[in-house]
Amino acid sequence: MNISVVGTGYVGLVTGVCLAEIGHHVTCVDVDEAKIAMLQQGKSPIYEPGLEELMKSNLQKRNLVFQRYKDTSYESVEVIYISVGTPQQHDGTADLSYIFQAAEDIAYKITQPAIIVTKSTVPIGTNRKIKKIIKSKTSIPVDVVSNPEFLREGSAIQDTFRGDRIVIGADHPEAASVIEDLNRPFGIPVFKTDIESAEMIKYGSNAFLATKISFINEIANICEKVGADIEDVAKGMGMDQRIGNQFLKAGIGYGGSCFPKDTKALVQIAGNVEHEFHLLKSVIEVNNQQQRLLVEKAKERFGNLKGLRVAMLGLAFKPNTDDMREAASIVIAEELVREGAHVVAYDLIAIENARHVLPMEVEFKNSIEEAITGASAAFILTEWDEIKNFPLNEYKEIMKTPIIFDGRNCYSIGDVEISGIEYFSIGRKSINHNMKVPSK
Ligand code: UGA
């Protein structure tokens, strides 16, 4: 099938590459000409395991083409995916101007009937607006289909090939069937519904996952106070299949380009129909507090962070990505700098992106060893394998005082106890520190 994908951000690029991989002829277009030039050479602008290899092989097979937006025509294109950005505005709502601009351009450029598939996360009702815009500008028949994306950064290729479901929201069964057929080689169950429900499935899914995270973080905070261990608690809860064992990892809160944005947008969407989404507002509030938790623990431990050399290990919002959007490390670095600490930061991949978003006072290092040298405290913020596997005795040897604040529970309590290192984590007892022990 001849497919165009408008927008080569995370979603668009992965979608285009994977559709090419299953045998379609895909043209990915973007207004960012420098990015297109890079993509044409087989270089991925984002770090995503496996993506560049698939890009290169499909460029070679000639079923993947990258094109500047201004050179684009939709001649003989049967399906056009819209996957442009929907950035968050000040009031939490999604900015849809890129979506509507893309819709207008499609209307001007199509030469034959086409199905427009929206991959971008858009508020309920947007697909209908897209259809209206296109219909107002052209008499060529188009159908609009909502096909929300469920891939995670860092495992995007795997998620695309092994997803749990493909959701197709359409007005007409014929259009839904075309998109179902197009996706058949993925071998993933398809769920067909109406457009509004498909749009809502996306927001509902992300909001529910964010709720799971804030819920387990609240449980973790209570665990610390009552002397329970969140790792065991989450495991024991997750063994109940009604609860499920995923997204129950306590930590320093969720970040990234999706959960923070989509939860706020859903609160707004609910507000627009005069429904106050109390639960989701609390989820957001809990997350904001959780991002500050390690700094609170450090303040409690040291009394005052002024002049303290603090190493931040891991900066990306999660491992296997260079994405710094809404990363907890940003909030934590800002708080530490405000408290007068000297922050030294390291990340395997995200360091270049981090330079643009962390406070200018932050010093960057090229290895864990360099970052913790002479430090009085180490904050673990992203559970990269490199960090999880870093030997505990090295903290003891290299740091000025080996005190770890582990926001991702990377080390087992047993190992830390043996090491003699002072250790504070999430939802577990503090180790080798004579803090108040809860009475049982
Ligand atoms: C999320 C969803 O998981 C995808 O299904 C969805 O397609 C995507 O948003 C999107 O809307 O585009 P993503 O943001 O890439 O994917 O990453 P996640 O793996 O969901 O992690 C998000 C944040 O939650 C990270 O900061 C992570 O550290 C945190 N998290 C995740 C936890 O703190 N605990 C967990 O148990 C899981």
Short mmCIF file of C-alpha atoms and ligand atoms in Angstrom, two decimals:
data_model
loop_
_atom_site.label_atom_id
_atom_site.label_comp_id
_atom_site.label_asym_id
_atom_site.label_seq_id
_atom_site.Cartn_x
_atom_site.Cartn_y
_atom_site.Cartn_z
CA MET A 1 0.00 0.00 0.00
CA ASN A 2 1.17 3.58 -0.63
CA ILE A 3 1.26 5.42 2.66
CA SER A 4 2.38 8.90 3.72
CA VAL A 5 3.25 9.77 7.29
CA VAL A 6 3.12 13.47 8.17
CA GLY A 7 5.48 14.33 11.04
CA THR A 8 8.65 12.44 11.88
CA GLY A 9 8.62 12.83 15.66
CA TYR A 10 8.75 9.78 17.88
CA VAL A 11 5.40 8.36 16.85
CA GLY A 12 5.57 9.26 13.16
CA LEU A 13 9.06 7.97 12.62
CA VAL A 14 8.51 4.66 14.39
CA THR A 15 5.13 4.20 12.67
CA GLY A 16 6.58 4.93 9.23
CA VAL A 17 9.60 2.68 9.67
CA CYS A 18 7.52 -0.22 11.04
CA LEU A 19 4.90 0.08 8.27
CA ALA A 20 7.75 -0.06 5.74
CA GLU A 21 9.15 -3.10 7.52
CA ILE A 22 5.88 -5.02 7.05
CA GLY A 23 6.02 -4.31 3.32
CA HIS A 24 4.22 -1.04 2.62
CA HIS A 25 5.66 1.77 0.57
CA VAL A 26 6.00 4.63 3.04
CA THR A 27 6.90 8.28 2.54
CA CYS A 28 7.64 10.16 5.76
CA VAL A 29 7.43 13.93 5.49
CA ASP A 30 8.41 16.75 7.81
CA VAL A 31 8.75 20.52 7.67
CA ASP A 32 12.10 20.26 9.46
CA GLU A 33 14.45 20.05 6.48
CA ALA A 34 17.59 19.41 8.53
CA LYS A 35 15.88 16.43 10.11
CA ILE A 36 14.79 15.08 6.73
CA ALA A 37 18.38 15.39 5.43
CA MET A 38 19.59 13.41 8.42
CA LEU A 39 16.90 10.75 7.99
CA GLN A 40 17.69 10.40 4.28
CA GLN A 41 21.20 9.37 5.30
CA GLY A 42 19.79 6.66 7.55
CA LYS A 43 20.53 8.54 10.77
CA SER A 44 17.89 8.66 13.48
CA PRO A 45 17.45 11.99 15.27
CA ILE A 46 16.29 10.13 18.39
CA TYR A 47 17.91 7.36 20.38
CA GLU A 48 15.62 4.36 20.14
CA PRO A 49 16.99 0.80 20.26
CA GLY A 50 16.63 -0.97 16.89
CA LEU A 51 15.16 2.00 15.02
CA GLU A 52 18.19 3.03 12.98
CA GLU A 53 18.84 -0.54 11.77
CA LEU A 54 15.24 -0.88 10.52
CA MET A 55 15.43 2.57 8.93
CA LYS A 56 18.59 1.73 7.03
CA SER A 57 17.39 -1.63 5.75
CA ASN A 58 14.08 -0.18 4.55
CA LEU A 59 15.78 2.79 2.90
CA GLN A 60 17.91 0.26 1.03
CA LYS A 61 14.89 -1.80 0.05
CA ARG A 62 13.39 1.48 -1.20
CA ASN A 63 10.11 1.03 0.61
CA LEU A 64 10.93 3.95 2.91
CA VAL A 65 11.42 7.50 1.66
CA PHE A 66 11.98 10.73 3.61
CA GLN A 67 10.78 13.90 1.98
CA ARG A 68 10.69 17.61 2.76
CA TYR A 69 7.15 18.76 3.36
CA LYS A 70 7.32 21.37 0.63
CA ASP A 71 8.20 18.69 -1.95
CA THR A 72 5.34 16.45 -0.92
CA SER A 73 2.50 15.39 -3.11
CA TYR A 74 -0.09 12.80 -2.16
CA GLU A 75 -0.48 11.51 -5.69
CA SER A 76 -1.50 7.83 -5.59
CA VAL A 77 -1.29 7.81 -1.81
CA GLU A 78 -4.10 5.71 -0.31
CA VAL A 79 -3.55 6.32 3.37
CA ILE A 80 -2.12 9.41 5.11
CA TYR A 81 -1.08 9.22 8.76
CA ILE A 82 -1.06 12.44 10.78
CA SER A 83 1.52 12.23 13.55
CA VAL A 84 2.51 15.82 14.14
CA GLY A 85 3.07 17.22 17.63
CA THR A 86 0.30 18.35 19.97
CA PRO A 87 2.35 20.36 22.49
CA GLN A 88 0.92 21.30 25.82
CA GLN A 89 -0.25 24.88 26.23
CA HIS A 90 -0.05 26.92 29.46
CA ASP A 91 -3.53 25.88 30.56
CA GLY A 92 -2.77 22.16 30.08
CA THR A 93 -4.75 21.80 26.84
CA ALA A 94 -3.16 20.37 23.70
CA ASP A 95 -2.15 22.81 20.95
CA LEU A 96 -3.84 21.43 17.83
CA SER A 97 -2.61 24.00 15.35
CA TYR A 98 -0.10 21.59 13.71
CA ILE A 99 -2.84 18.97 13.34
CA PHE A 100 -5.25 21.37 11.67
CA GLN A 101 -2.51 22.79 9.47
CA ALA A 102 -1.63 19.26 8.33
CA ALA A 103 -5.33 18.59 7.61
CA GLU A 104 -5.60 21.72 5.46
CA ASP A 105 -2.45 20.87 3.52
CA ILE A 106 -3.69 17.34 2.90
CA ALA A 107 -6.95 18.76 1.53
CA TYR A 108 -5.04 20.96 -0.92
CA LYS A 109 -2.66 18.24 -2.05
CA ILE A 110 -4.68 15.02 -2.35
CA THR A 111 -5.55 13.93 -5.86
CA GLN A 112 -7.60 10.81 -5.11
CA PRO A 113 -9.84 9.49 -2.29
CA ALA A 114 -7.79 8.73 0.81
CA ILE A 115 -8.08 7.59 4.39
CA ILE A 116 -6.60 10.00 6.93
CA VAL A 117 -5.37 8.22 10.05
CA THR A 118 -4.69 10.22 13.20
CA LYS A 119 -1.87 8.79 15.29
CA SER A 120 -1.20 11.91 17.34
CA THR A 121 -2.90 12.00 20.73
CA VAL A 122 -5.80 14.39 20.24
CA PRO A 123 -8.70 15.50 22.44
CA ILE A 124 -12.04 13.86 21.87
CA GLY A 125 -13.76 15.45 18.88
CA THR A 126 -10.55 16.39 17.04
CA ASN A 127 -10.84 13.73 14.33
CA ARG A 128 -14.27 15.04 13.48
CA LYS A 129 -12.81 18.56 13.18
CA ILE A 130 -10.07 17.21 10.91
CA LYS A 131 -12.70 15.69 8.66
CA LYS A 132 -14.65 18.95 8.60
CA ILE A 133 -11.56 20.97 7.67
CA ILE A 134 -10.66 18.62 4.82
CA LYS A 135 -14.21 18.43 3.53
CA SER A 136 -14.47 22.22 3.53
CA LYS A 137 -11.41 22.50 1.26
CA THR A 138 -11.84 19.66 -1.22
CA SER A 139 -14.58 17.67 -2.90
CA ILE A 140 -12.40 14.54 -3.05
CA PRO A 141 -13.90 11.98 -0.62
CA VAL A 142 -11.88 11.28 2.50
CA ASP A 143 -12.48 9.16 5.56
CA VAL A 144 -10.90 9.91 8.91
CA VAL A 145 -9.79 7.14 11.26
CA SER A 146 -8.50 7.42 14.82
CA ASN A 147 -5.68 4.95 15.41
CA PRO A 148 -4.03 5.90 18.72
CA GLU A 149 -0.48 4.89 19.50
CA PHE A 150 0.48 2.81 22.53
CA LEU A 151 4.25 2.45 22.06
CA ARG A 152 6.69 3.34 24.82
CA GLU A 153 9.92 5.20 24.24
CA GLY A 154 12.90 2.93 24.68
CA SER A 155 10.95 -0.12 23.50
CA ALA A 156 9.02 1.46 20.64
CA ILE A 157 9.93 -1.10 17.97
CA GLN A 158 9.17 -4.05 20.20
CA ASP A 159 5.89 -2.44 21.29
CA THR A 160 4.88 -1.88 17.66
CA PHE A 161 5.50 -5.49 16.69
CA ARG A 162 4.19 -7.01 19.92
CA GLY A 163 1.50 -4.58 21.05
CA ASP A 164 -1.53 -5.75 23.02
CA ARG A 165 -4.05 -4.20 20.65
CA ILE A 166 -4.52 -1.95 17.66
CA VAL A 167 -7.45 0.43 18.19
CA ILE A 168 -9.28 1.63 15.09
CA GLY A 169 -12.00 4.25 15.48
CA ALA A 170 -14.01 4.97 12.34
CA ASP A 171 -17.39 6.13 11.10
CA HIS A 172 -17.47 3.64 8.24
CA PRO A 173 -16.64 -0.09 8.49
CA GLU A 174 -15.01 0.04 5.02
CA ALA A 175 -12.39 2.55 6.20
CA ALA A 176 -11.79 0.56 9.40
CA SER A 177 -11.29 -2.61 7.33
CA VAL A 178 -8.66 -0.94 5.12
CA ILE A 179 -6.67 0.06 8.22
CA GLU A 180 -7.16 -3.39 9.75
CA ASP A 181 -5.84 -5.06 6.57
CA LEU A 182 -2.92 -2.68 6.42
CA ASN A 183 -1.92 -3.66 9.97
CA ARG A 184 -2.57 -7.39 9.57
CA PRO A 185 1.11 -8.38 9.16
CA PHE A 186 1.75 -7.18 12.74
CA GLY A 187 -0.47 -10.04 13.93
CA ILE A 188 -1.86 -7.93 16.80
CA PRO A 189 -5.53 -8.11 17.93
CA VAL A 190 -7.58 -5.29 16.41
CA PHE A 191 -10.33 -3.51 18.31
CA LYS A 192 -12.73 -1.52 16.16
CA THR A 193 -14.94 1.17 17.61
CA ASP A 194 -16.31 4.64 16.90
CA ILE A 195 -14.01 7.64 16.58
CA GLU A 196 -14.76 9.27 19.95
CA SER A 197 -14.25 6.02 21.85
CA ALA A 198 -10.90 5.44 20.13
CA GLU A 199 -9.78 8.94 21.10
CA MET A 200 -10.90 8.31 24.68
CA ILE A 201 -9.17 4.89 24.86
CA LYS A 202 -5.85 6.65 24.39
CA TYR A 203 -6.41 9.19 27.17
CA GLY A 204 -8.04 6.63 29.44
CA SER A 205 -5.11 4.22 29.02
CA ASN A 206 -2.41 6.79 29.77
CA ALA A 207 -4.38 8.26 32.67
CA PHE A 208 -4.91 4.80 34.15
CA LEU A 209 -1.22 3.89 33.87
CA ALA A 210 -0.27 7.22 35.47
CA THR A 211 -2.81 6.47 38.22
CA LYS A 212 -1.18 3.09 38.85
CA ILE A 213 2.19 4.81 39.24
CA SER A 214 0.96 7.53 41.60
CA PHE A 215 -0.99 4.90 43.56
CA ILE A 216 2.04 2.68 44.07
CA ASN A 217 4.13 5.74 44.97
CA GLU A 218 1.64 6.67 47.68
CA ILE A 219 1.70 3.08 48.96
CA ALA A 220 5.52 3.28 48.92
CA ASN A 221 5.52 6.42 51.01
CA ILE A 222 3.25 4.75 53.56
CA CYS A 223 5.43 1.60 53.46
CA GLU A 224 8.40 3.66 54.63
CA LYS A 225 6.44 4.92 57.61
CA VAL A 226 5.00 1.56 58.68
CA GLY A 227 8.13 -0.48 58.04
CA ALA A 228 6.88 -2.42 54.98
CA ASP A 229 8.89 -3.00 51.78
CA ILE A 230 7.33 -1.64 48.56
CA GLU A 231 9.13 -4.14 46.33
CA ASP A 232 7.47 -7.03 48.14
CA VAL A 233 4.18 -5.18 48.45
CA ALA A 234 4.06 -4.42 44.70
CA LYS A 235 4.99 -8.01 43.88
CA GLY A 236 2.33 -9.40 46.17
CA MET A 237 -0.29 -7.04 44.77
CA GLY A 238 0.69 -7.65 41.16
CA MET A 239 0.28 -11.41 41.50
CA ASP A 240 -3.44 -10.75 41.54
CA GLN A 241 -4.24 -10.88 37.84
CA ARG A 242 -6.99 -8.31 38.29
CA ILE A 243 -4.29 -5.85 39.35
CA GLY A 244 -1.44 -7.05 37.12
CA ASN A 245 2.25 -6.70 37.85
CA GLN A 246 3.12 -3.92 35.40
CA PHE A 247 3.42 -0.21 36.16
CA LEU A 248 3.70 -0.87 39.87
CA LYS A 249 7.31 0.25 40.11
CA ALA A 250 7.61 2.90 42.79
CA GLY A 251 10.07 5.69 42.12
CA ILE A 252 10.41 9.43 41.64
CA GLY A 253 7.23 9.79 39.61
CA TYR A 254 6.41 9.57 35.94
CA GLY A 255 7.90 11.92 33.34
CA GLY A 256 8.17 11.96 29.56
CA SER A 257 6.23 13.53 26.76
CA CYS A 258 3.01 11.61 27.37
CA PHE A 259 1.78 10.99 30.92
CA PRO A 260 2.32 14.53 32.26
CA LYS A 261 0.77 16.09 29.15
CA ASP A 262 -2.09 13.63 28.66
CA THR A 263 -3.19 13.59 32.31
CA LYS A 264 -3.42 17.39 32.35
CA ALA A 265 -5.21 17.39 28.99
CA LEU A 266 -7.77 14.85 30.24
CA VAL A 267 -8.48 16.98 33.30
CA GLN A 268 -9.20 19.81 30.85
CA ILE A 269 -11.28 17.62 28.55
CA ALA A 270 -13.38 16.57 31.56
CA GLY A 271 -13.62 20.18 32.72
CA ASN A 272 -14.95 21.20 29.31
CA VAL A 273 -17.95 18.93 29.84
CA GLU A 274 -18.31 20.13 33.44
CA HIS A 275 -16.87 17.04 35.02
CA GLU A 276 -14.28 17.58 37.69
CA PHE A 277 -11.82 14.69 37.46
CA HIS A 278 -10.88 14.61 41.17
CA LEU A 279 -8.96 11.34 40.95
CA LEU A 280 -6.74 12.40 38.06
CA LYS A 281 -6.03 15.76 39.68
CA SER A 282 -4.73 13.87 42.72
CA VAL A 283 -2.63 11.62 40.50
CA ILE A 284 -0.92 14.71 39.08
CA GLU A 285 -0.47 16.25 42.53
CA VAL A 286 1.05 13.04 43.93
CA ASN A 287 3.44 12.92 40.99
CA ASN A 288 4.57 16.50 41.55
CA GLN A 289 5.35 15.69 45.18
CA GLN A 290 7.07 12.43 44.31
CA GLN A 291 9.53 14.19 42.01
CA ARG A 292 10.70 16.24 45.01
CA LEU A 293 10.94 13.33 47.43
CA LEU A 294 14.66 12.62 47.15
CA VAL A 295 15.56 16.26 47.82
CA GLU A 296 13.32 16.17 50.91
CA LYS A 297 15.09 13.03 52.10
CA ALA A 298 18.48 14.64 51.52
CA LYS A 299 17.44 17.76 53.42
CA GLU A 300 16.28 15.59 56.30
CA ARG A 301 19.59 13.71 56.27
CA PHE A 302 21.96 16.67 55.90
CA GLY A 303 19.88 19.44 57.43
CA ASN A 304 21.18 21.85 54.81
CA LEU A 305 22.41 21.16 51.26
CA LYS A 306 24.44 24.35 50.89
CA GLY A 307 27.84 23.62 49.34
CA LEU A 308 27.15 19.86 49.22
CA ARG A 309 28.54 18.11 46.13
CA VAL A 310 25.72 15.95 44.75
CA ALA A 311 26.10 13.51 41.85
CA MET A 312 22.99 12.93 39.72
CA LEU A 313 23.19 9.54 37.99
CA GLY A 314 20.79 9.15 35.07
CA LEU A 315 18.95 12.15 33.67
CA ALA A 316 16.53 10.81 31.03
CA PHE A 317 12.90 10.34 32.12
CA LYS A 318 13.42 6.59 31.80
CA PRO A 319 16.18 4.25 30.55
CA ASN A 320 16.94 3.53 26.88
CA THR A 321 15.99 6.98 25.68
CA ASP A 322 17.70 10.34 25.33
CA ASP A 323 14.41 12.12 26.00
CA MET A 324 14.54 14.72 28.78
CA ARG A 325 10.96 15.94 28.44
CA GLU A 326 9.37 16.33 31.90
CA ALA A 327 12.19 14.23 33.41
CA ALA A 328 12.21 14.23 37.21
CA SER A 329 15.92 15.11 36.97
CA ILE A 330 14.96 18.64 35.86
CA VAL A 331 12.86 19.30 38.96
CA ILE A 332 15.46 17.66 41.20
CA ALA A 333 18.38 19.62 39.71
CA GLU A 334 16.47 22.88 40.07
CA GLU A 335 15.65 22.11 43.72
CA LEU A 336 19.23 21.08 44.51
CA VAL A 337 20.64 24.22 42.90
CA ARG A 338 18.09 26.34 44.79
CA GLU A 339 19.22 24.70 48.03
CA GLY A 340 22.82 25.69 47.22
CA ALA A 341 24.16 22.23 46.33
CA HIS A 342 26.85 21.77 43.69
CA VAL A 343 25.29 19.37 41.16
CA VAL A 344 27.40 17.07 39.00
CA ALA A 345 25.40 15.14 36.41
CA TYR A 346 25.86 12.06 34.24
CA ASP A 347 23.72 10.09 31.80
CA LEU A 348 24.73 7.45 29.27
CA ILE A 349 22.75 8.92 26.36
CA ALA A 350 20.68 11.94 27.42
CA ILE A 351 23.58 14.18 28.43
CA GLU A 352 23.46 16.38 25.31
CA ASN A 353 19.72 16.99 25.62
CA ALA A 354 20.16 17.52 29.36
CA ARG A 355 22.60 20.40 28.80
CA HIS A 356 19.73 22.41 27.27
CA VAL A 357 17.23 21.88 30.07
CA LEU A 358 19.11 21.53 33.36
CA PRO A 359 20.08 24.69 35.28
CA MET A 360 23.29 26.31 33.99
CA GLU A 361 24.99 25.70 37.37
CA VAL A 362 25.01 21.93 36.74
CA GLU A 363 28.38 20.41 35.86
CA PHE A 364 28.39 17.47 33.42
CA LYS A 365 30.68 14.43 33.59
CA ASN A 366 31.35 11.57 31.20
CA SER A 367 31.13 8.58 33.52
CA ILE A 368 29.59 7.45 36.78
CA GLU A 369 33.06 7.35 38.35
CA GLU A 370 33.81 10.96 37.38
CA ALA A 371 30.42 12.14 38.61
CA ILE A 372 30.69 10.57 42.06
CA THR A 373 34.33 11.46 42.65
CA GLY A 374 34.46 13.62 45.78
CA ALA A 375 30.65 13.74 46.04
CA SER A 376 28.93 13.70 49.41
CA ALA A 377 25.70 12.24 48.02
CA ALA A 378 24.66 10.35 44.88
CA PHE A 379 21.12 10.62 43.52
CA ILE A 380 20.09 7.72 41.25
CA LEU A 381 17.42 9.07 38.90
CA THR A 382 17.26 6.70 35.90
CA GLU A 383 17.61 2.94 36.09
CA TRP A 384 20.00 2.47 33.17
CA ASP A 385 21.58 -1.04 33.25
CA GLU A 386 24.96 0.64 33.61
CA ILE A 387 23.79 2.29 36.82
CA LYS A 388 21.98 -0.78 38.17
CA ASN A 389 25.12 -2.86 37.63
CA PHE A 390 27.57 -0.31 39.05
CA PRO A 391 29.36 -2.02 41.98
CA LEU A 392 28.39 -0.64 45.39
CA ASN A 393 31.95 -0.82 46.69
CA GLU A 394 32.99 1.78 44.09
CA TYR A 395 30.73 4.36 45.72
CA LYS A 396 32.52 3.58 48.95
CA GLU A 397 35.94 3.99 47.39
CA ILE A 398 35.31 7.06 45.23
CA MET A 399 32.82 9.27 47.07
CA LYS A 400 33.72 11.67 49.82
CA THR A 401 30.90 10.20 51.88
CA PRO A 402 29.13 7.18 50.34
CA ILE A 403 25.50 8.20 50.77
CA ILE A 404 23.06 7.12 48.08
CA PHE A 405 19.55 8.40 47.44
CA ASP A 406 18.15 5.84 45.04
CA GLY A 407 15.01 7.07 43.28
CA ARG A 408 14.62 3.84 41.31
CA ASN A 409 15.35 1.13 43.90
CA CYS A 410 18.24 -0.17 41.79
CA TYR A 411 19.98 -2.08 44.58
CA SER A 412 18.72 -4.86 46.82
CA ILE A 413 18.46 -4.02 50.49
CA GLY A 414 20.56 -7.10 51.32
CA ASP A 415 23.46 -5.99 49.08
CA VAL A 416 23.41 -2.47 50.49
CA GLU A 417 23.37 -3.76 54.07
CA ILE A 418 26.54 -5.76 53.41
CA SER A 419 28.22 -2.81 51.67
CA GLY A 420 28.01 -0.53 54.69
CA ILE A 421 26.87 2.32 52.47
CA GLU A 422 24.27 4.75 53.78
CA TYR A 423 21.27 4.28 51.55
CA PHE A 424 17.86 5.85 51.12
CA SER A 425 15.42 4.51 48.54
CA ILE A 426 11.68 4.61 47.80
CA GLY A 427 9.23 2.73 50.00
CA ARG A 428 11.92 0.73 51.78
CA LYS A 429 13.76 1.11 55.05
CA SER A 430 16.82 3.33 55.05
CA ILE A 431 20.06 1.42 55.50
CA ASN A 432 23.04 2.10 57.73
CA HIS A 433 21.50 5.26 58.98
CA ASN A 434 20.18 5.81 62.46
CA MET A 435 17.03 7.58 61.36
CA LYS A 436 13.86 7.11 63.37
CA VAL A 437 12.80 3.47 62.97
CA PRO A 438 9.04 3.07 62.83
CA SER A 439 7.55 1.24 65.77
CA LYS A 440 5.88 -1.94 64.64
C1 UGA B 1 3.69 5.98 27.69
C2 UGA B 1 2.78 4.73 27.63
O1 UGA B 1 3.35 3.69 28.43
C3 UGA B 1 2.61 4.24 26.20
O2 UGA B 1 1.70 3.16 26.16
C4 UGA B 1 2.07 5.39 25.34
O3 UGA B 1 1.96 5.02 23.98
C5 UGA B 1 3.01 6.58 25.44
O4 UGA B 1 3.13 6.98 26.83
C6 UGA B 1 2.43 7.69 24.60
O5 UGA B 1 1.34 8.18 24.96
O6 UGA B 1 2.97 8.00 23.56
P1 UGA B 1 6.33 6.41 27.64
O7 UGA B 1 5.98 7.77 28.15
O8 UGA B 1 7.23 6.29 26.48
O9 UGA B 1 4.99 5.60 27.25
O10 UGA B 1 7.03 5.60 28.83
P2 UGA B 1 6.57 4.65 30.02
O11 UGA B 1 7.35 3.41 29.96
O12 UGA B 1 5.11 4.52 30.09
O13 UGA B 1 7.08 5.50 31.29
C7 UGA B 1 6.56 6.77 31.62
C8 UGA B 1 7.10 7.22 32.96
O14 UGA B 1 6.54 6.44 34.01
C9 UGA B 1 8.61 7.11 33.11
O15 UGA B 1 9.10 8.28 33.75
C10 UGA B 1 8.81 5.90 34.00
O16 UGA B 1 9.99 5.97 34.76
C11 UGA B 1 7.58 5.97 34.87
N1 UGA B 1 7.17 4.67 35.41
C12 UGA B 1 6.72 3.68 34.59
C13 UGA B 1 7.22 4.45 36.78
O17 UGA B 1 7.63 5.34 37.57
N2 UGA B 1 6.82 3.25 37.28
C14 UGA B 1 6.36 2.24 36.48
O18 UGA B 1 5.99 1.17 37.02
C15 UGA B 1 6.31 2.47 35.10
#
